[in-house]
Amino acid sequence: MKTKIFKNSNKILLIMVAFVLSSCEKDFLDEELKAQYSTEYFDTAEGLEDLTVSLYGNIRWHFGFEWAYGMTLYGTDEFTNANDLTNEMWNTYDSRLGPMGANPDTGAANWNSTSPAALWDQMYYGIASANTIIANADIIEDDVQRNRNLAHAYFLRGYNYYRLAAQYGGVVLQLEPAVGVVRNFERASDEETWAQIISDFRNAFEHFEGEIFTYGKGVTWTKATAGHFLAKALLFRASERNDDWNSSYIDADLEEAVQATTYAINARGALADNYRDLYADWTGVDSEAEQLDEILMAAPHNDDGSTTGRFGNRTYNYFTPQFSAFSGGWVRRGVWIGGMDFQRLRPTEYSYKVFDHVNDSRMWKTFKTVYGINNVIDDELGLEPGDPGIVMILNTEDDNTYNNFTFGASIQNPDWRDVDGRLPEWELGSRQTETSGSLTSTPGQFVPNSLVLYQNGEYVSPQFKSTPISNFFAGINKTDDGSRFAEKGDAHRDVTMARLAETYLIRAEAYVRQGQYGSAMDDINTVRNRAEWNEGENRSYYVDGSQAFENNALNTGSAADNYINSNLDMNTYYLSNPDLEVTTAASDLTLTSFPDNLPEEDEEILSELGVSGSYERALHFILNERTRELLGEWQRWETLSRTGTLIQRTTTFNEEATDITPNKHELRPIPQSFIDGLLNEDGSNLAPDVQDSWQNPGY
């Protein structure tokens, strides 16, 4: 059973109070908010244990608002902005992305825009708590409890500094509890900052008791979690962004990264059986999808009122197209559809073309391509609730099936069908089962809205419903949540922050950097083999977290009908691969040569990037594989910045990133509000040139 973790409300470096949880003999799930305590409470073993539990609340912040995607996914090769421009500057890199913040006064679209100060401020909250635990740990007499508290404190401090360094470079290293108001700090170098992060993760790795789920499986950090992030930090220090100073560390760091990832892989066992198990097959609060051994770290959420608000899970808002608007009213939004249509994150062409559209099941278990009609607009068309209302055809560049069609409001002028705007019937049986499913039971069914990726070899998808930017695209389903109690209510599902498939890809990259391409290929194949279609698997079946609505108290009356009519459990696999016969055969994604003779889709991408040489080909293939496996999982910007590929890949694949600038945008601006608040030791203001020295280049 998973623990309910409440938010950590300790204050940044200056005042520290925490919400403390009462203990419960039978079930940690039933803990309730008890009281606020003065800092003296944290001079006791009980207080430090409660403060340790509260650390889990700090990581929930990452997914509570627009910053979840702004600083992690925008401005990369994978996602660009759709018609909503709340965080446009994080994608375009224009002058509004600066140290002064982001709001209408500085040119942002609205007050929801993400300020570069958001992460900076929030990470130090958790660091303050961790410092208190580390400083006071000696008062804990029980060795097991002391090591457990230290392991968590070192891990959270290392993780928070990791997030800061990944975005800003060298930062302020506050390693002891602050006394009074402190306004004179020193900024550590990149080298010093990464040394501290690695030290903290090493300490966490040493103090954890192995795979002991102290606070409940599916939430608790373990030795494998620490090993995963230790390897990530070591790989970061050894990567291209730190080429100016890291040469003496590289060999040892790569070897240690291999050792740390090997522990995690061996300790946590195999990957989940089916890629769908990780995200699409989420059935409700604390469901089996959140208990998988593959999950190494997650931000905990549930249906308790204390996990709502700014620290609630808002991620279901950001990946979905504006279906209620472009559908002409045929598909209304509501809690029965697992995602809100906030149209923040539009996949780039790269994010579609990087997949093998036929053999890689991850594509069809990730992208939502069909919405059912839940509101009949025109009775004369003969459409009924539950008929397809929106159909997105994810074809490939070499497909000529749809060259002469006029898309948009409907599929028009098909030369292989009798009636305009009608779709074929795929003889696969009835819907709502995992072994069969049909797009429609009526041959030649009219569909009010349709989209295609390619016509005549040209990527035409952004031309659909552009006002002025496309709001009609296939979104991803990794955050869909049908358990919400209101249309805009918080989601109740955990947010996965680290899992074993990435651990394999981290080790593969370390092997590549060591020149061990055979070992790297073995790890990559482990990930790709799980992505294959299984024998007997229905390739047109689709499901996502909307299914949690089946167990939602709101699932009554018309809402129940809307759920059934909206979520049709099917995709456009066969429409998107029109030359493919219906099959339930297993597919094969196994690499037999690496990094030479890569799959066709990778060769095309590497050609566009102008990549050559074994190392560069291998590195960029892994970046492609990370997209296929980890699309939308909150870390793309840091990965590209770390590997020195941010400018190259973003300028190639993200047309909206018009102002991205080398030697500037690989780092974020240090918040000006922080710099303005700094004083010299004598209390005087910093000289202008000293203030300037705090800021990252180019800002």
CSV table of C-alpha atoms in Angstrom, one decimal, residues 140 240-241 315 437 490 522 545 574 595 631 644:
chain,number,residue,atom,x,y,z
A,140,ILE,CA,18.9,9.7,16.4
A,240,GLU,CA,29.8,17.9,-23.6
A,241,ARG,CA,28.4,20.8,-21.7
A,315,THR,CA,0.0,17.7,-15.9
A,437,GLY,CA,-11.6,-3.4,-31.8
A,490,ASP,CA,-6.4,18.1,-9.8
A,522,ASP,CA,22.6,-4.9,-25.7
A,545,GLY,CA,-6.0,6.9,-18.0
A,574,TYR,CA,-4.3,0.8,-40.0
A,595,PRO,CA,26.1,2.3,-34.6
A,631,LEU,CA,8.6,11.3,-24.8
A,644,GLY,CA,25.7,19.7,-26.3
